[in-house]
CSV table of C-alpha atoms in Angstrom, one decimal:
chain,number,residue,atom,x,y,z
A,78,MET,CA,109.3,87.4,96.6
A,79,VAL,CA,108.2,84.2,98.2
A,80,SER,CA,105.8,84.8,101.1
A,81,SER,CA,105.7,82.8,104.4
A,82,SER,CA,102.2,81.7,103.6
A,83,HIS,CA,103.5,80.4,100.3
A,84,GLU,CA,106.1,78.3,102.2
A,85,ALA,CA,103.6,76.8,104.6
A,86,LEU,CA,101.3,75.5,101.8
A,87,HIS,CA,104.0,73.2,100.5
A,88,ARG,CA,106.3,72.7,103.6
A,89,ILE,CA,103.4,70.9,105.4
A,90,PHE,CA,103.8,68.1,102.9
A,91,GLN,CA,107.5,67.8,103.8
A,92,LYS,CA,106.6,67.6,107.4
A,93,ASP,CA,104.0,64.8,106.8
A,94,PRO,CA,104.3,63.3,103.3
A,95,GLY,CA,101.4,61.0,104.0
A,96,LEU,CA,99.1,64.1,104.1
A,97,PHE,CA,99.1,64.0,100.3
A,98,ALA,CA,97.2,60.7,100.1
A,99,ARG,CA,94.8,61.8,102.8
A,100,ALA,CA,94.1,65.1,101.2
A,101,ALA,CA,93.8,63.7,97.7
A,102,ARG,CA,90.8,61.7,98.8
A,103,ASN,CA,88.9,64.9,98.8
A,104,LEU,CA,89.6,65.2,95.1
A,105,GLY,CA,88.3,61.6,94.4
A,106,VAL,CA,91.8,60.3,93.7
A,107,ALA,CA,93.0,57.3,95.7
A,108,PHE,CA,96.7,57.2,96.4
A,109,PRO,CA,98.1,54.6,98.8
A,110,PRO,CA,99.9,56.0,101.8
A,111,PRO,CA,103.7,56.0,101.3
A,112,LEU,CA,105.7,53.2,102.9
A,113,THR,CA,108.9,55.3,102.6
A,114,THR,CA,109.5,58.9,101.5
A,115,THR,CA,112.6,60.6,100.2
A,116,GLU,CA,113.0,64.3,99.9
A,117,LEU,CA,114.6,65.2,96.6
A,118,SER,CA,116.5,68.3,95.5
A,119,THR,CA,114.1,71.0,94.4
A,120,ASP,CA,116.7,72.4,92.0
A,121,LEU,CA,115.6,71.7,88.4
A,122,THR,CA,118.3,73.9,86.8
A,123,GLU,CA,120.0,72.8,83.6
A,124,THR,CA,123.5,73.6,82.5
A,125,GLN,CA,122.4,76.8,80.8
A,126,PRO,CA,122.0,79.8,83.2
A,127,LEU,CA,118.3,79.4,83.7
A,128,GLU,CA,117.3,78.4,87.3
A,129,ARG,CA,114.1,76.6,87.8
A,130,ARG,CA,113.0,75.4,91.3
A,131,VAL,CA,109.9,73.5,92.3
A,132,ASP,CA,108.6,74.3,95.8
A,133,THR,CA,108.7,70.8,97.3
A,134,LEU,CA,109.7,67.5,95.6
A,135,LEU,CA,109.2,64.2,97.3
A,136,ARG,CA,109.8,60.6,96.1
A,137,MET,CA,106.9,58.5,97.4
A,138,ASP,CA,107.3,54.7,97.6
A,139,THR,CA,104.0,52.9,98.1
A,140,GLU,CA,102.7,49.4,97.9
A,141,ASP,CA,101.5,50.2,94.4
A,142,GLY,CA,104.9,51.5,93.2
A,143,SER,CA,106.7,54.8,93.3
A,144,PHE,CA,106.0,58.3,92.1
A,145,VAL,CA,107.5,61.7,92.5
A,146,LEU,CA,105.3,64.4,94.0
A,147,ALA,CA,105.9,68.0,93.0
A,148,VAL,CA,104.1,70.4,95.3
A,149,GLU,CA,103.6,74.0,94.1
A,150,SER,CA,102.0,76.8,96.3
A,151,GLN,CA,100.2,79.3,94.0
A,152,GLY,CA,99.0,82.6,95.3
A,153,GLU,CA,97.4,84.0,92.1
A,154,PRO,CA,96.8,83.1,88.5
A,155,ASP,CA,100.0,83.3,86.4
A,156,PRO,CA,99.8,82.5,82.7
A,157,ARG,CA,103.5,81.6,82.7
A,158,LYS,CA,103.0,78.8,85.2
A,159,PRO,CA,101.6,76.0,83.1
A,160,ALA,CA,104.7,76.0,80.9
A,161,SER,CA,106.9,75.9,84.0
A,162,TRP,CA,104.9,73.1,85.5
A,163,ALA,CA,105.1,71.1,82.3
A,164,TYR,CA,108.8,71.6,82.3
A,165,TYR,CA,109.1,70.5,85.9
A,166,LEU,CA,107.2,67.2,85.2
A,167,ALA,CA,109.1,66.5,82.1
A,168,HIS,CA,112.4,67.2,83.8
A,169,VAL,CA,111.6,65.1,86.8
A,170,TYR,CA,110.5,62.2,84.7
A,171,ALA,CA,113.7,62.4,82.6
A,172,LYS,CA,115.9,62.7,85.7
A,173,TYR,CA,114.4,60.1,88.0
A,174,ARG,CA,112.5,57.8,85.5
A,175,ILE,CA,109.6,57.7,88.0
A,176,PRO,CA,106.0,58.9,87.1
A,177,PRO,CA,105.5,62.5,88.4
A,178,VAL,CA,102.4,64.0,90.0
A,179,LEU,CA,101.9,67.8,90.3
A,180,LEU,CA,99.9,69.1,93.3
A,181,VAL,CA,99.1,72.8,93.3
A,182,VAL,CA,97.9,74.2,96.6
A,183,CYS,CA,95.9,77.5,96.5
A,184,ALA,CA,94.4,79.4,99.4
A,185,ASP,CA,92.3,81.4,97.0
A,186,ARG,CA,89.2,79.9,95.3
A,187,GLY,CA,89.7,81.8,92.0
A,188,THR,CA,93.3,80.7,91.8
A,189,ALA,CA,92.3,77.1,92.6
A,190,GLU,CA,89.8,77.2,89.8
A,191,TRP,CA,92.4,78.6,87.4
A,192,ALA,CA,95.1,76.1,88.4
A,193,GLY,CA,92.8,73.1,87.9
A,194,ARG,CA,92.1,73.7,84.2
A,195,GLN,CA,93.6,71.1,81.9
A,196,VAL,CA,96.2,72.7,79.6
A,197,ASP,CA,96.9,71.2,76.2
A,198,ILE,CA,100.4,72.2,74.9
A,199,GLY,CA,100.9,72.1,71.2
A,200,PRO,CA,98.9,73.0,68.0
A,201,ARG,CA,95.1,72.5,68.3
A,202,GLN,CA,95.3,69.8,65.6
A,203,TRP,CA,97.6,67.6,67.8
A,204,PRO,CA,98.5,68.7,71.3
A,205,SER,CA,101.7,66.9,72.2
A,206,LEU,CA,101.4,67.3,75.9
A,207,THR,CA,98.5,67.7,78.3
A,208,LEU,CA,99.0,69.1,81.8
A,209,ARG,CA,96.6,67.9,84.5
A,210,PRO,CA,97.5,69.2,87.9
A,211,LEU,CA,95.8,68.0,91.1
A,212,VAL,CA,94.6,71.1,92.9
A,213,LEU,CA,93.8,71.6,96.6
A,214,GLY,CA,91.9,74.8,97.3
A,215,PRO,CA,89.5,75.9,100.1
A,216,ASP,CA,86.7,73.9,98.7
A,217,ASP,CA,88.8,70.7,98.5
A,218,VAL,CA,89.9,70.4,102.1
A,219,PRO,CA,87.2,70.1,104.8
A,220,VAL,CA,86.7,72.6,107.7
A,221,ILE,CA,88.1,70.8,110.8
A,222,ALA,CA,86.4,72.5,113.7
A,223,SER,CA,86.3,69.6,116.2
A,224,PRO,CA,89.3,69.2,118.6
A,225,ASP,CA,88.9,65.4,118.5
A,226,GLU,CA,89.0,65.5,114.7
A,227,ALA,CA,91.9,67.9,114.7
A,228,ALA,CA,93.9,65.7,117.1
A,229,ARG,CA,93.5,62.7,114.8
A,230,ASP,CA,95.2,64.6,111.9
A,231,ILE,CA,97.0,67.7,113.0
A,232,PRO,CA,98.8,68.2,109.6
A,233,LEU,CA,95.5,68.2,107.8
A,234,THR,CA,94.1,70.6,110.3
A,235,VAL,CA,97.1,73.0,109.7
A,236,LEU,CA,96.4,72.7,106.0
A,237,SER,CA,92.6,73.3,106.6
A,238,ALA,CA,93.5,76.5,108.6
A,239,ALA,CA,95.8,77.8,105.9
A,240,LEU,CA,93.3,77.2,103.1
A,241,HIS,CA,90.2,78.6,105.0
A,242,ARG,CA,92.1,81.5,106.5
A,243,ARG,CA,89.8,84.1,104.9
A,244,ASP,CA,86.6,82.1,105.7
A,245,PRO,CA,84.2,82.6,108.7
A,246,ASP,CA,85.2,79.1,109.8
A,247,ALA,CA,88.8,80.1,110.4
A,248,ASP,CA,88.2,80.9,114.1
A,249,ALA,CA,86.7,77.4,114.8
A,250,ILE,CA,89.5,75.6,113.0
A,251,LEU,CA,92.2,77.5,114.9
A,252,ASN,CA,90.5,76.9,118.2
A,253,ALA,CA,90.3,73.1,117.4
A,254,LEU,CA,93.9,73.1,116.3
A,255,ALA,CA,95.1,74.8,119.5
A,256,LYS,CA,93.2,72.3,121.7
A,257,ALA,CA,94.7,69.4,119.7
A,258,LEU,CA,98.2,70.8,120.1
A,259,LYS,CA,97.6,71.3,123.8
A,260,GLY,CA,96.9,67.6,124.0
A,261,LEU,CA,100.4,66.6,122.7
A,262,SER,CA,102.8,65.3,125.3
A,263,ALA,CA,105.9,67.1,126.4
A,264,ASP,CA,108.0,64.8,124.1
A,265,ASP,CA,106.1,66.2,121.1
A,266,GLU,CA,107.0,69.9,121.9
A,267,SER,CA,109.4,70.1,118.9
A,268,THR,CA,106.8,68.7,116.6
A,269,ALA,CA,104.2,71.1,118.1
A,270,GLY,CA,106.5,74.0,117.5
A,271,THR,CA,106.8,73.1,113.8
A,272,PHE,CA,103.0,73.0,113.4
A,273,ILE,CA,102.7,76.3,115.3
A,274,GLU,CA,105.2,77.9,112.9
A,275,LEU,CA,103.5,76.4,109.8
A,276,THR,CA,100.1,77.6,111.0
A,277,GLU,CA,101.4,81.1,111.6
A,278,GLN,CA,103.0,81.2,108.1
A,279,GLY,CA,100.0,79.7,106.4
A,280,LEU,CA,97.7,82.4,107.8
A,281,GLY,CA,99.8,85.2,106.3
A,282,LYS,CA,98.5,88.7,107.2
A,283,THR,CA,94.8,87.8,107.4
A,284,PRO,CA,92.7,88.6,110.5
A,285,ALA,CA,92.9,84.9,111.4
A,286,ALA,CA,96.6,85.4,112.1
A,287,GLU,CA,95.7,87.7,115.0
A,288,ILE,CA,93.4,85.0,116.4
A,289,TRP,CA,96.2,82.5,116.2
A,290,ARG,CA,98.6,84.8,118.0
A,291,HIS,CA,96.1,85.3,120.8
A,292,LEU,CA,95.6,81.5,121.1
A,293,MET,CA,99.4,81.1,121.3
A,294,ALA,CA,99.6,83.7,124.1
A,295,VAL,CA,96.8,82.1,126.1
A,296,ASP,CA,96.0,78.4,125.3
A,297,LEU,CA,99.5,77.3,124.6
A,298,SER,CA,101.4,79.1,127.3
A,299,PHE,CA,103.1,75.9,128.4
A,300,PHE,CA,104.9,75.5,125.1
A,301,GLN,CA,108.5,76.7,125.2
A,302,SER,CA,109.3,76.5,121.5
A,303,GLU,CA,111.0,79.5,120.0
A,304,THR,CA,108.0,80.3,117.8
A,305,ALA,CA,105.5,80.0,120.6
A,306,GLN,CA,107.6,82.2,122.9
A,307,ARG,CA,108.0,84.8,120.2
A,308,LEU,CA,104.3,84.9,119.4
A,309,ARG,CA,103.5,85.2,123.1
A,310,ALA,CA,106.0,88.1,123.5
A,311,GLU,CA,104.4,89.8,120.5
A,312,GLY,CA,101.0,89.3,122.0
A,313,VAL,CA,102.1,90.8,125.3
A,314,GLU,CA,103.8,93.8,123.7
A,315,ARG,CA,100.8,94.4,121.5
A,316,GLY,CA,98.5,94.2,124.5
A,317,LEU,CA,100.6,96.7,126.4
A,318,ALA,CA,100.7,99.1,123.4
A,319,GLU,CA,96.9,98.9,123.0
A,320,GLY,CA,96.4,99.6,126.7
A,321,ARG,CA,98.7,102.6,126.6
A,322,ALA,CA,97.0,104.0,123.5
A,323,LYS,CA,93.6,103.8,125.2
A,324,ASP,CA,95.1,105.6,128.3
A,325,ILE,CA,96.2,108.5,126.0
A,326,LEU,CA,92.8,108.8,124.4
A,327,VAL,CA,91.0,108.7,127.7
A,328,LEU,CA,93.4,111.3,129.2
A,329,LEU,CA,92.9,113.7,126.3
A,330,SER,CA,89.2,113.3,126.4
A,331,HIS,CA,89.0,114.1,130.1
A,332,ARG,CA,91.2,117.1,129.6
A,333,GLY,CA,88.9,118.4,126.8
A,334,VAL,CA,91.6,118.2,124.1
A,335,GLU,CA,90.0,117.8,120.6
A,336,VAL,CA,91.0,114.5,118.9
A,337,THR,CA,90.1,113.9,115.3
A,338,ASP,CA,89.4,110.5,113.8
A,339,GLY,CA,92.8,110.7,112.1
A,340,ASP,CA,94.5,111.5,115.4
A,341,ARG,CA,92.6,108.6,117.1
A,342,ASP,CA,93.7,106.2,114.4
A,343,ARG,CA,97.3,107.3,114.6
A,344,ILE,CA,97.4,106.7,118.4
A,345,ALA,CA,95.6,103.4,118.2
A,346,ASP,CA,97.8,102.1,115.3
A,347,CYS,CA,101.1,103.0,117.0
A,348,GLY,CA,102.8,99.9,118.3
A,349,ASP,CA,106.0,101.5,119.6
A,350,PRO,CA,105.9,101.4,123.4
A,351,ASP,CA,108.5,104.2,123.7
A,352,VAL,CA,106.6,106.6,121.4
A,353,LEU,CA,103.3,105.8,123.3
A,354,SER,CA,105.0,106.5,126.6
A,355,LEU,CA,106.3,109.9,125.3
A,356,TRP,CA,102.8,110.7,124.0
A,357,PHE,CA,101.2,109.8,127.3
A,358,THR,CA,103.6,112.1,129.2
A,359,ARG,CA,102.9,115.0,126.8
A,360,ALA,CA,99.1,114.4,127.0
A,361,ILE,CA,99.2,115.3,130.7
A,362,THR,CA,99.8,119.0,129.9
A,363,ALA,CA,99.3,119.3,126.1
A,364,THR,CA,96.6,121.7,124.9
A,365,SER,CA,96.4,120.1,121.5
A,366,VAL,CA,97.1,116.8,119.8
A,367,ALA,CA,99.8,118.6,117.7
A,368,GLU,CA,101.8,119.1,120.9
A,369,VAL,CA,101.5,115.4,121.7
A,370,PHE,CA,102.7,114.4,118.2
A,371,GLU,CA,105.5,117.0,117.9
A,372,ASP,CA,108.7,115.7,116.4
A,373,THR,CA,107.6,112.0,116.5
A,374,THR,CA,106.9,109.6,113.7
A,375,GLY,CA,104.8,106.9,115.5
């Protein structure tokens, strides 16, 4: 199953194709910025019933000529992938007659190291094909923690946040990104909404995602995009649930009802406002936590 964080790591290049040239500088490779960009079909299926799809495929026309950029988001090492990637490049070259470039984006350092290895395809005496992907991992994209720097290149900052989502610097990147988005004009709200969504997707289920939701609920309260409103609503609902859970625990403590660590975790982890309200009502008279939990699954 394709995860939302997987989507963000290649969709950001659809949103801003010029990001590729800027990000590739960190790899020591100088690509000129595109003059025009055409999004191509990602379907690389042949006539036989075997479907193959690259994540993102873009034709980049630059002052030095044209090339096709295939972007793959890779979450973990997969020994089957090099063969698929080689197929993608060969198929794209045969179909469009334009030199292809493969970019693999990895939020995990171990996966990035694996993906960056050169793969020779063929017998050792004479490999007929060599696969050399460009790889962007956490160590290849800088930490952007300055709001001014983030404002100069918001797409790169979104990519930085996604790739450093498990690092201690994630908090600083997200704060810088939030301030940069806050500086966009009202006319840019649609664009800001796209970057908010891509950031949320790119963070996945990491602790950094909770930081981002909090920033959406506080710093970006003026944004009316569907994504921002949903994140704010989730934040408000979560805050109310957390408050009611604390009320239940305080009430039980004052009434001298014994609460185990397991009971405490169950109450704290329940995010259903209706269940929490029922538990609070029962806690007023209950003589045990079992009476509070009776016939509920929260």
